[in-house]
PDB file of C-alpha atoms in Angstrom:
ATOM      1  CA  MET P   1     -38.879   1.845 -40.911  1.00 37.00           C
ATOM      2  CA  SER P   2     -35.997   0.045 -39.448  1.00 53.00           C
ATOM      3  CA  LYS P   3     -35.493  -3.766 -37.999  1.00 66.00           C
ATOM      4  CA  GLN P   4     -35.650  -3.767 -34.690  1.00 76.00           C
ATOM      5  CA  PHE P   5     -33.063  -5.781 -33.681  1.00 86.00           C
ATOM      6  CA  LYS P   6     -33.221  -8.064 -29.787  1.00 95.00           C
ATOM      7  CA  GLY P   7     -30.036  -9.407 -28.264  1.00 97.00           C
ATOM      8  CA  ALA P   8     -27.294  -8.940 -26.183  1.00 98.00           C
ATOM      9  CA  CYS P   9     -24.780  -5.567 -27.231  1.00 98.00           C
ATOM     10  CA  ILE P  10     -20.724  -5.468 -27.467  1.00 98.00           C
ATOM     11  CA  PHE P  11     -18.829  -2.482 -26.772  1.00 98.00           C
ATOM     12  CA  GLY P  12     -14.927  -2.582 -27.324  1.00 98.00           C
ATOM     13  CA  GLN P  13     -12.555   0.560 -26.986  1.00 97.00           C
ATOM     14  CA  SER P  14      -9.394   0.770 -29.220  1.00 96.00           C
ATOM     15  CA  GLY P  15      -6.921   2.650 -30.455  1.00 92.00           C
ATOM     16  CA  GLY P  16      -4.921   5.394 -28.211  1.00 90.00           C
ATOM     17  CA  PRO P  17      -5.884   6.463 -24.831  1.00 92.00           C
ATOM     18  CA  THR P  18      -7.248   9.560 -24.330  1.00 94.00           C
ATOM     19  CA  ALA P  19      -8.986  11.909 -20.738  1.00 94.00           C
ATOM     20  CA  VAL P  20     -12.871  11.468 -22.270  1.00 95.00           C
ATOM     21  CA  ILE P  21     -12.893   7.819 -24.269  1.00 96.00           C
ATOM     22  CA  ASN P  22     -14.769   6.071 -21.136  1.00 97.00           C
ATOM     23  CA  ALA P  23     -16.929   8.909 -20.913  1.00 97.00           C
ATOM     24  CA  SER P  24     -18.581   7.553 -24.310  1.00 97.00           C
ATOM     25  CA  MET P  25     -18.256   4.263 -23.022  1.00 97.00           C
ATOM     26  CA  TYR P  26     -20.596   5.184 -19.805  1.00 98.00           C
ATOM     27  CA  GLY P  27     -22.869   6.720 -22.167  1.00 97.00           C
ATOM     28  CA  VAL P  28     -22.631   3.681 -24.840  1.00 98.00           C
ATOM     29  CA  VAL P  29     -23.230   1.498 -21.488  1.00 98.00           C
ATOM     30  CA  SER P  30     -25.671   3.230 -19.306  1.00 97.00           C
ATOM     31  CA  ALA P  31     -28.289   3.697 -22.933  1.00 97.00           C
ATOM     32  CA  ALA P  32     -27.580   0.178 -24.116  1.00 98.00           C
ATOM     33  CA  LEU P  33     -28.644  -1.237 -20.047  1.00 98.00           C
ATOM     34  CA  ALA P  34     -31.559   1.025 -20.664  1.00 97.00           C
ATOM     35  CA  SER P  35     -32.040   0.263 -23.656  1.00 96.00           C
ATOM     36  CA  GLU P  36     -35.428  -2.473 -23.652  1.00 95.00           C
ATOM     37  CA  ASN P  37     -33.580  -4.227 -26.962  1.00 95.00           C
ATOM     38  CA  ILE P  38     -30.586  -5.267 -25.440  1.00 97.00           C
ATOM     39  CA  THR P  39     -30.783  -7.994 -23.076  1.00 97.00           C
ATOM     40  CA  ARG P  40     -27.706  -7.775 -22.151  1.00 98.00           C
ATOM     41  CA  VAL P  41     -24.786  -5.823 -22.292  1.00 98.00           C
ATOM     42  CA  TYR P  42     -20.501  -6.801 -21.934  1.00 98.00           C
ATOM     43  CA  GLY P  43     -17.657  -4.751 -22.707  1.00 98.00           C
ATOM     44  CA  ALA P  44     -14.755  -6.627 -24.366  1.00 98.00           C
ATOM     45  CA  GLN P  45     -11.698  -6.680 -22.845  1.00 98.00           C
ATOM     46  CA  TYR P  46      -8.558  -4.846 -25.083  1.00 97.00           C
ATOM     47  CA  GLY P  47     -10.921  -4.161 -28.284  1.00 97.00           C
ATOM     48  CA  ILE P  48     -11.389  -6.827 -31.144  1.00 97.00           C
ATOM     49  CA  LYS P  49      -8.694  -9.161 -29.820  1.00 97.00           C
ATOM     50  CA  GLY P  50     -11.126  -8.914 -26.651  1.00 97.00           C
ATOM     51  CA  VAL P  51     -13.684 -10.581 -28.259  1.00 98.00           C
ATOM     52  CA  LEU P  52     -11.820 -12.770 -31.286  1.00 98.00           C
ATOM     53  CA  GLU P  53     -10.774 -14.449 -27.605  1.00 98.00           C
ATOM     54  CA  ASP P  54     -14.129 -14.139 -25.738  1.00 98.00           C
ATOM     55  CA  LYS P  55     -12.492 -11.905 -23.000  1.00 98.00           C
ATOM     56  CA  LEU P  56     -15.645 -10.271 -22.263  1.00 98.00           C
ATOM     57  CA  PHE P  57     -16.971  -8.622 -18.870  1.00 97.00           C
ATOM     58  CA  ASP P  58     -21.114  -8.302 -17.756  1.00 98.00           C
ATOM     59  CA  MET P  59     -21.341  -4.721 -17.652  1.00 98.00           C
ATOM     60  CA  GLY P  60     -25.292  -4.632 -16.397  1.00 96.00           C
ATOM     61  CA  ALA P  61     -23.311  -6.952 -13.803  1.00 97.00           C
ATOM     62  CA  GLU P  62     -21.200  -4.120 -12.396  1.00 96.00           C
ATOM     63  CA  ASP P  63     -22.544  -1.380  -9.906  1.00 96.00           C
ATOM     64  CA  ALA P  64     -23.930   1.865 -11.036  1.00 95.00           C
ATOM     65  CA  GLU P  65     -22.619   3.658  -9.617  1.00 96.00           C
ATOM     66  CA  GLU P  66     -19.341   2.866  -9.659  1.00 95.00           C
ATOM     67  CA  LEU P  67     -20.261   3.067 -14.504  1.00 97.00           C
ATOM     68  CA  LYS P  68     -20.546   7.100 -13.676  1.00 97.00           C
ATOM     69  CA  LEU P  69     -17.217   6.884 -12.026  1.00 97.00           C
ATOM     70  CA  LEU P  70     -15.808   6.497 -16.074  1.00 97.00           C
ATOM     71  CA  LEU P  71     -17.057   9.554 -16.850  1.00 97.00           C
ATOM     72  CA  ASN P  72     -14.316  11.527 -15.217  1.00 96.00           C
ATOM     73  CA  THR P  73     -12.372   8.632 -15.806  1.00 96.00           C
ATOM     74  CA  PRO P  74      -9.432   8.723 -18.128  1.00 95.00           C
ATOM     75  CA  SER P  75      -7.795   6.306 -20.872  1.00 95.00           C
ATOM     76  CA  SER P  76      -9.050   3.529 -21.917  1.00 96.00           C
ATOM     77  CA  GLU P  77     -10.736   1.543 -18.329  1.00 97.00           C
ATOM     78  CA  LEU P  78     -11.308  -1.873 -21.079  1.00 97.00           C
ATOM     79  CA  GLY P  79      -8.229  -1.622 -22.713  1.00 97.00           C
ATOM     80  CA  SER P  80      -7.410  -1.224 -26.475  1.00 96.00           C
ATOM     81  CA  CYS P  81      -5.198  -2.885 -29.092  1.00 95.00           C
ATOM     82  CA  ARG P  82      -4.385  -2.225 -32.839  1.00 91.00           C
ATOM     83  CA  TYR P  83      -5.195  -5.671 -34.703  1.00 94.00           C
ATOM     84  CA  LYS P  84      -6.007  -4.860 -38.115  1.00 93.00           C
ATOM     85  CA  ILE P  85      -8.074  -7.299 -39.937  1.00 95.00           C
ATOM     86  CA  ALA P  86      -7.576  -9.244 -43.175  1.00 95.00           C
ATOM     87  CA  GLU P  87     -10.143  -7.777 -46.625  1.00 95.00           C
ATOM     88  CA  PRO P  88     -12.197 -11.532 -45.774  1.00 95.00           C
ATOM     89  CA  GLU P  89     -11.451 -11.821 -49.620  1.00 95.00           C
ATOM     90  CA  GLU P  90      -8.217 -12.756 -48.714  1.00 95.00           C
ATOM     91  CA  ASP P  91      -8.645 -14.012 -45.131  1.00 96.00           C
ATOM     92  CA  ASP P  92     -12.046 -14.177 -43.573  1.00 96.00           C
ATOM     93  CA  SER P  93     -11.121 -16.385 -40.284  1.00 97.00           C
ATOM     94  CA  ASP P  94     -11.399 -13.583 -37.885  1.00 97.00           C
ATOM     95  CA  TYR P  95     -14.460 -12.717 -39.631  1.00 98.00           C
ATOM     96  CA  LYS P  96     -15.804 -16.050 -39.070  1.00 97.00           C
ATOM     97  CA  ARG P  97     -14.469 -16.211 -35.340  1.00 98.00           C
ATOM     98  CA  ILE P  98     -16.120 -12.706 -34.647  1.00 98.00           C
ATOM     99  CA  LEU P  99     -19.367 -14.583 -35.770  1.00 98.00           C
ATOM    100  CA  GLU P 100     -18.732 -17.366 -33.468  1.00 98.00           C
ATOM    101  CA  VAL P 101     -18.341 -15.160 -30.690  1.00 98.00           C
ATOM    102  CA  PHE P 102     -21.682 -13.649 -30.966  1.00 98.00           C
ATOM    103  CA  LYS P 103     -23.995 -16.404 -31.611  1.00 97.00           C
ATOM    104  CA  LYS P 104     -22.485 -17.595 -28.405  1.00 98.00           C
ATOM    105  CA  TYR P 105     -23.578 -14.208 -26.530  1.00 98.00           C
ATOM    106  CA  ASP P 106     -26.471 -13.708 -28.859  1.00 98.00           C
ATOM    107  CA  VAL P 107     -25.331 -10.231 -29.769  1.00 98.00           C
ATOM    108  CA  ARG P 108     -26.629  -8.404 -32.237  1.00 97.00           C
ATOM    109  CA  TYR P 109     -25.172  -4.460 -31.552  1.00 98.00           C
ATOM    110  CA  PHE P 110     -21.417  -4.227 -31.479  1.00 98.00           C
ATOM    111  CA  PHE P 111     -20.127  -0.618 -30.744  1.00 98.00           C
ATOM    112  CA  TYR P 112     -16.085  -0.041 -31.841  1.00 98.00           C
ATOM    113  CA  ASN P 113     -15.106   3.252 -30.005  1.00 97.00           C
ATOM    114  CA  GLY P 114     -12.035   4.430 -31.495  1.00 94.00           C
ATOM    115  CA  GLY P 115     -10.341   6.162 -34.957  1.00 92.00           C
ATOM    116  CA  ASN P 116      -9.956   5.759 -38.785  1.00 89.00           C
ATOM    117  CA  ASP P 117      -8.018   1.796 -37.727  1.00 89.00           C
ATOM    118  CA  SER P 118     -11.098   2.066 -35.728  1.00 94.00           C
ATOM    119  CA  MET P 119     -13.521   3.028 -37.929  1.00 94.00           C
ATOM    120  CA  ASP P 120     -11.561   0.574 -40.465  1.00 94.00           C
ATOM    121  CA  THR P 121     -12.758  -2.117 -38.482  1.00 96.00           C
ATOM    122  CA  VAL P 122     -16.442  -1.184 -37.975  1.00 97.00           C
ATOM    123  CA  MET P 123     -16.976  -0.771 -41.955  1.00 96.00           C
ATOM    124  CA  LYS P 124     -15.336  -4.178 -42.594  1.00 97.00           C
ATOM    125  CA  LEU P 125     -17.033  -5.702 -39.899  1.00 98.00           C
ATOM    126  CA  ASP P 126     -21.182  -3.788 -41.346  1.00 97.00           C
ATOM    127  CA  ALA P 127     -19.664  -4.535 -45.046  1.00 97.00           C
ATOM    128  CA  TYR P 128     -19.077  -8.083 -44.113  1.00 98.00           C
ATOM    129  CA  PHE P 129     -22.012  -8.587 -42.467  1.00 97.00           C
ATOM    130  CA  ARG P 130     -24.742  -6.915 -44.845  1.00 96.00           C
ATOM    131  CA  GLU P 131     -22.908  -8.918 -47.372  1.00 96.00           C
ATOM    132  CA  ASN P 132     -24.124 -12.111 -45.789  1.00 97.00           C
ATOM    133  CA  HIS P 133     -27.280 -10.876 -44.609  1.00 96.00           C
ATOM    134  CA  ILE P 134     -26.024 -11.759 -40.980  1.00 96.00           C
ATOM    135  CA  ASP P 135     -28.678  -9.553 -38.609  1.00 95.00           C
ATOM    136  CA  ILE P 136     -25.603  -7.900 -36.585  1.00 97.00           C
ATOM    137  CA  LYS P 137     -26.131  -3.780 -36.267  1.00 96.00           C
ATOM    138  CA  VAL P 138     -21.986  -2.121 -36.014  1.00 97.00           C
ATOM    139  CA  VAL P 139     -21.914   0.646 -35.309  1.00 97.00           C
ATOM    140  CA  GLY P 140     -18.303   3.330 -34.271  1.00 96.00           C
ATOM    141  CA  VAL P 141     -18.227   5.730 -31.737  1.00 96.00           C
ATOM    142  CA  PRO P 142     -15.529   8.858 -33.121  1.00 94.00           C
ATOM    143  CA  LYS P 143     -12.396   9.124 -30.626  1.00 94.00           C
ATOM    144  CA  THR P 144      -9.473  10.609 -31.742  1.00 91.00           C
ATOM    145  CA  ILE P 145      -7.420  13.139 -29.958  1.00 92.00           C
ATOM    146  CA  ASP P 146      -6.378  14.669 -34.437  1.00 91.00           C
ATOM    147  CA  ASN P 147      -9.420  15.199 -34.600  1.00 93.00           C
ATOM    148  CA  ASP P 148      -9.215  13.803 -38.569  1.00 90.00           C
ATOM    149  CA  LEU P 149     -12.123  11.221 -38.661  1.00 89.00           C
ATOM    150  CA  PRO P 150     -14.015  12.006 -42.086  1.00 86.00           C
ATOM    151  CA  LEU P 151     -17.459  13.211 -41.467  1.00 85.00           C
ATOM    152  CA  THR P 152     -17.421  14.372 -38.891  1.00 85.00           C
ATOM    153  CA  ASP P 153     -17.716  17.751 -36.576  1.00 84.00           C
ATOM    154  CA  HIS P 154     -15.007  17.248 -33.793  1.00 82.00           C
ATOM    155  CA  THR P 155     -14.261  13.369 -32.445  1.00 91.00           C
ATOM    156  CA  PRO P 156     -14.227  13.227 -28.179  1.00 94.00           C
ATOM    157  CA  GLY P 157     -10.608  13.371 -27.330  1.00 94.00           C
ATOM    158  CA  PHE P 158     -10.051  16.213 -29.389  1.00 95.00           C
ATOM    159  CA  GLY P 159     -10.517  18.729 -27.032  1.00 94.00           C
ATOM    160  CA  SER P 160      -8.485  17.388 -23.811  1.00 94.00           C
ATOM    161  CA  ALA P 161      -5.238  16.961 -26.352  1.00 94.00           C
ATOM    162  CA  ALA P 162      -6.019  20.414 -27.164  1.00 95.00           C
ATOM    163  CA  LYS P 163      -5.801  21.481 -23.913  1.00 94.00           C
ATOM    164  CA  TYR P 164      -2.580  19.609 -22.794  1.00 94.00           C
ATOM    165  CA  VAL P 165      -1.254  21.145 -26.259  1.00 95.00           C
ATOM    166  CA  ALA P 166      -1.389  24.967 -25.297  1.00 94.00           C
ATOM    167  CA  THR P 167      -0.673  24.689 -21.490  1.00 94.00           C
ATOM    168  CA  THR P 168       2.498  22.045 -21.774  1.00 95.00           C
ATOM    169  CA  LEU P 169       3.619  24.889 -24.555  1.00 95.00           C
ATOM    170  CA  GLN P 170       2.639  28.175 -21.999  1.00 94.00           C
ATOM    171  CA  GLU P 171       4.908  25.830 -19.460  1.00 95.00           C
ATOM    172  CA  ILE P 172       7.844  25.556 -21.924  1.00 95.00           C
ATOM    173  CA  ILE P 173       7.221  29.613 -23.073  1.00 94.00           C
ATOM    174  CA  ARG P 174       7.838  30.384 -19.193  1.00 93.00           C
ATOM    175  CA  ASP P 175      11.045  28.374 -18.765  1.00 94.00           C
ATOM    176  CA  SER P 176      13.081  29.859 -21.727  1.00 93.00           C
ATOM    177  CA  ARG P 177      12.265  33.157 -21.200  1.00 90.00           C
ATOM    178  CA  VAL P 178      14.143  32.942 -17.748  1.00 93.00           C
ATOM    179  CA  TYR P 179      17.313  32.865 -19.698  1.00 90.00           C
ATOM    180  CA  SER P 180      19.167  35.808 -21.067  1.00 89.00           C
ATOM    181  CA  ILE P 181      20.944  33.918 -23.974  1.00 91.00           C
ATOM    182  CA  PRO P 182      19.398  32.685 -27.252  1.00 93.00           C
ATOM    183  CA  SER P 183      16.999  29.729 -28.185  1.00 95.00           C
ATOM    184  CA  VAL P 184      14.836  28.595 -30.549  1.00 96.00           C
ATOM    185  CA  THR P 185      12.606  25.198 -29.107  1.00 96.00           C
ATOM    186  CA  ILE P 186      10.951  23.232 -30.622  1.00 96.00           C
ATOM    187  CA  VAL P 187       8.046  21.409 -29.794  1.00 96.00           C
ATOM    188  CA  GLU P 188       6.938  18.287 -32.400  1.00 95.00           C
ATOM    189  CA  ILE P 189       3.256  17.362 -31.995  1.00 95.00           C
ATOM    190  CA  MET P 190       0.776  14.865 -33.030  1.00 91.00           C
ATOM    191  CA  GLY P 191      -0.357  14.779 -35.901  1.00 87.00           C
ATOM    192  CA  ARG P 192       0.177  12.723 -39.202  1.00 84.00           C
ATOM    193  CA  ASP P 193      -1.886  14.160 -41.768  1.00 87.00           C
ATOM    194  CA  ALA P 194      -3.857  17.146 -40.038  1.00 91.00           C
ATOM    195  CA  GLY P 195      -2.286  20.111 -37.876  1.00 95.00           C
ATOM    196  CA  TRP P 196      -5.692  20.213 -34.965  1.00 95.00           C
ATOM    197  CA  LEU P 197      -3.082  19.618 -32.818  1.00 95.00           C
ATOM    198  CA  THR P 198      -0.469  21.685 -33.604  1.00 96.00           C
ATOM    199  CA  ALA P 199      -2.340  24.886 -34.324  1.00 95.00           C
ATOM    200  CA  SER P 200      -4.035  24.640 -31.333  1.00 94.00           C
ATOM    201  CA  SER P 201      -1.092  26.388 -30.077  1.00 93.00           C
ATOM    202  CA  CYS P 202      -2.257  29.829 -31.280  1.00 91.00           C
ATOM    203  CA  VAL P 203      -5.372  29.806 -28.780  1.00 91.00           C
ATOM    204  CA  LEU P 204      -2.312  31.208 -26.306  1.00 88.00           C
ATOM    205  CA  ARG P 205      -2.249  33.667 -28.544  1.00 84.00           C
ATOM    206  CA  ALA P 206      -6.019  34.475 -28.158  1.00 84.00           C
ATOM    207  CA  ASN P 207      -5.032  35.857 -24.154  1.00 82.00           C
ATOM    208  CA  GLY P 208      -2.220  38.591 -25.585  1.00 85.00           C
ATOM    209  CA  GLU P 209       0.895  35.653 -25.314  1.00 88.00           C
ATOM    210  CA  PRO P 210       2.772  36.336 -28.700  1.00 90.00           C
ATOM    211  CA  ALA P 211       3.846  32.713 -28.440  1.00 91.00           C
ATOM    212  CA  PRO P 212       4.263  29.935 -30.662  1.00 95.00           C
ATOM    213  CA  HIS P 213       5.727  32.731 -33.041  1.00 96.00           C
ATOM    214  CA  LEU P 214       6.056  29.373 -35.723  1.00 97.00           C
ATOM    215  CA  ILE P 215       3.476  26.989 -36.284  1.00 97.00           C
ATOM    216  CA  TYR P 216       4.318  24.138 -38.853  1.00 97.00           C
ATOM    217  CA  LEU P 217       1.035  22.350 -40.114  1.00 96.00           C
ATOM    218  CA  PRO P 218       1.042  19.465 -42.713  1.00 93.00           C
ATOM    219  CA  GLU P 219      -1.583  20.009 -44.925  1.00 94.00           C
ATOM    220  CA  SER P 220       0.655  22.740 -45.585  1.00 92.00           C
ATOM    221  CA  ASP P 221       4.088  22.189 -47.401  1.00 93.00           C
ATOM    222  CA  PHE P 222       7.107  22.756 -45.991  1.00 94.00           C
ATOM    223  CA  SER P 223      10.327  24.292 -47.120  1.00 94.00           C
ATOM    224  CA  GLU P 224      13.560  23.496 -44.723  1.00 95.00           C
ATOM    225  CA  GLU P 225      14.784  27.650 -46.267  1.00 96.00           C
ATOM    226  CA  HIS P 226      11.475  29.382 -45.447  1.00 96.00           C
ATOM    227  CA  TYR P 227      11.709  27.824 -41.959  1.00 97.00           C
ATOM    228  CA  LEU P 228      15.503  29.211 -41.136  1.00 97.00           C
ATOM    229  CA  GLU P 229      14.271  32.260 -43.199  1.00 97.00           C
ATOM    230  CA  ASP P 230      11.631  32.220 -40.039  1.00 97.00           C
ATOM    231  CA  VAL P 231      13.091  31.117 -37.495  1.00 98.00           C
ATOM    232  CA  LYS P 232      16.091  33.927 -38.202  1.00 97.00           C
ATOM    233  CA  ARG P 233      12.852  37.058 -38.363  1.00 97.00           C
ATOM    234  CA  ILE P 234      11.345  36.039 -35.624  1.00 97.00           C
ATOM    235  CA  SER P 235      14.859  35.635 -33.819  1.00 95.00           C
ATOM    236  CA  GLU P 236      15.581  38.903 -34.357  1.00 95.00           C
ATOM    237  CA  ARG P 237      12.652  40.186 -32.310  1.00 95.00           C
ATOM    238  CA  TYR P 238      12.257  37.685 -29.460  1.00 95.00           C
ATOM    239  CA  LYS P 239      15.243  36.123 -27.229  1.00 94.00           C
ATOM    240  CA  ALA P 240      13.641  33.135 -26.872  1.00 96.00           C
ATOM    241  CA  VAL P 241      11.777  31.516 -30.177  1.00 97.00           C
ATOM    242  CA  ILE P 242       9.255  28.829 -29.678  1.00 97.00           C
ATOM    243  CA  VAL P 243       8.659  26.760 -32.602  1.00 97.00           C
ATOM    244  CA  ALA P 244       5.044  24.429 -32.848  1.00 97.00           C
ATOM    245  CA  VAL P 245       5.655  21.667 -35.406  1.00 96.00           C
ATOM    246  CA  SER P 246       3.298  18.563 -36.433  1.00 95.00           C
ATOM    247  CA  GLU P 247       4.599  15.349 -37.066  1.00 92.00           C
ATOM    248  CA  GLY P 248       3.742  14.549 -40.091  1.00 89.00           C
ATOM    249  CA  ILE P 249       4.704  17.760 -41.875  1.00 92.00           C
ATOM    250  CA  ASP P 250       7.054  16.335 -45.127  1.00 86.00           C
ATOM    251  CA  CYS P 251      10.641  16.928 -44.528  1.00 80.00           C
ATOM    252  CA  LEU P 252      13.718  14.451 -44.416  1.00 63.00           C
ATOM    253  CA  ALA P 253      12.930  13.213 -40.527  1.00 57.00           C
ATOM    254  CA  SER P 254       9.616  12.041 -41.881  1.00 55.00           C
ATOM    255  CA  ARG P 255      10.193  10.515 -44.855  1.00 55.00           C
ATOM    256  CA  SER P 256      10.365   7.120 -43.199  1.00 54.00           C
ATOM    257  CA  GLU P 257       9.589   3.870 -45.169  1.00 59.00           C
ATOM    258  CA  ALA P 258       8.353   1.899 -41.389  1.00 59.00           C
ATOM    259  CA  THR P 259       5.627   1.574 -41.371  1.00 59.00           C
ATOM    260  CA  ASP P 260       2.520  -0.020 -38.202  1.00 56.00           C
ATOM    261  CA  ALA P 261      -0.023  -2.973 -39.025  1.00 57.00           C
ATOM    262  CA  PHE P 262      -2.740  -0.197 -40.398  1.00 56.00           C
ATOM    263  CA  GLY P 263       0.561   0.613 -42.701  1.00 58.00           C
ATOM    264  CA  HIS P 264       0.577   3.828 -41.484  1.00 53.00           C
ATOM    265  CA  LYS P 265       4.530   4.836 -42.013  1.00 59.00           C
ATOM    266  CA  TYR P 266       5.955   5.652 -38.165  1.00 56.00           C
ATOM    267  CA  LEU P 267       6.516   9.701 -37.351  1.00 61.00           C
ATOM    268  CA  SER P 268       9.349  10.483 -34.813  1.00 66.00           C
ATOM    269  CA  GLY P 269      12.245  12.846 -35.252  1.00 84.00           C
ATOM    270  CA  VAL P 270      10.761  15.704 -36.914  1.00 92.00           C
ATOM    271  CA  GLY P 271      11.471  17.953 -33.579  1.00 92.00           C
ATOM    272  CA  LYS P 272      15.230  16.807 -33.612  1.00 92.00           C
ATOM    273  CA  TYR P 273      16.243  17.052 -37.802  1.00 92.00           C
ATOM    274  CA  LEU P 274      14.910  20.529 -36.968  1.00 95.00           C
ATOM    275  CA  GLU P 275      16.252  20.998 -34.152  1.00 94.00           C
ATOM    276  CA  GLU P 276      20.210  19.804 -36.278  1.00 94.00           C
ATOM    277  CA  LEU P 277      19.777  21.780 -38.947  1.00 95.00           C
ATOM    278  CA  THR P 278      18.437  25.655 -36.482  1.00 96.00           C
ATOM    279  CA  ARG P 279      21.938  24.347 -34.721  1.00 95.00           C
ATOM    280  CA  ASP P 280      23.658  23.652 -38.312  1.00 95.00           C
ATOM    281  CA  HIS P 281      22.853  26.711 -39.903  1.00 94.00           C
ATOM    282  CA  ILE P 282      22.423  29.970 -37.138  1.00 92.00           C
ATOM    283  CA  GLY P 283      23.885  28.295 -34.037  1.00 84.00           C
TER     284      GLY P 283
END
């Protein structure tokens, strides 16, 4: 039987906002407020940075009806961050500061809502507390529009983003068809390593829409030669060719050496690169 902890909890949001991340917050906060093992519920402003800076909201002091509005409120109501804590053997100052704040508020539970980088923070804190025999539970609450959290079937945030992608593609398709001149429209869609969002554009085909005519995902090998052949082939049948492409496909434009705080390469410009490639070789 697992050990029961009694004390306060902190909830934080991290990474990019979605249309439903606040609904996840409401689920955790409302359950925590009703729990007999949780004495007080706090919200951290700007994620883990809010914990480090001791910027906390008393969620129990909020009106219950106001909290319910979170179910239909998009974006990250508590504020977010993209802050990477170091490995404790390299620099444990953040861990000591977090523990100091947790002790100040008698925190026994920490819920962190986010994607892969946020789960990196969750795993580091959990490992640190376990190794030092500190009785604090760290729980990751999944969120990512990329739908790429390991061992998670689907993540809140993906569905709403996929709907947005499909709706946007449908509007682009309608716009491109009204002109008499041939065209190739390339839509670059987020997805560093996972092509779920880009692939979601194919839902239009299930409703009788032939476009997007070409879809390229980072999970598949990408060839510029084959891309040009595909565009030429499709353009023989359709006047307005629509291409959906993940930002993470392996082409020259995606091989930047610049990285963010978590070591991820900055990805942008794939759509522009393919535009120039298409123009130079097809016209």
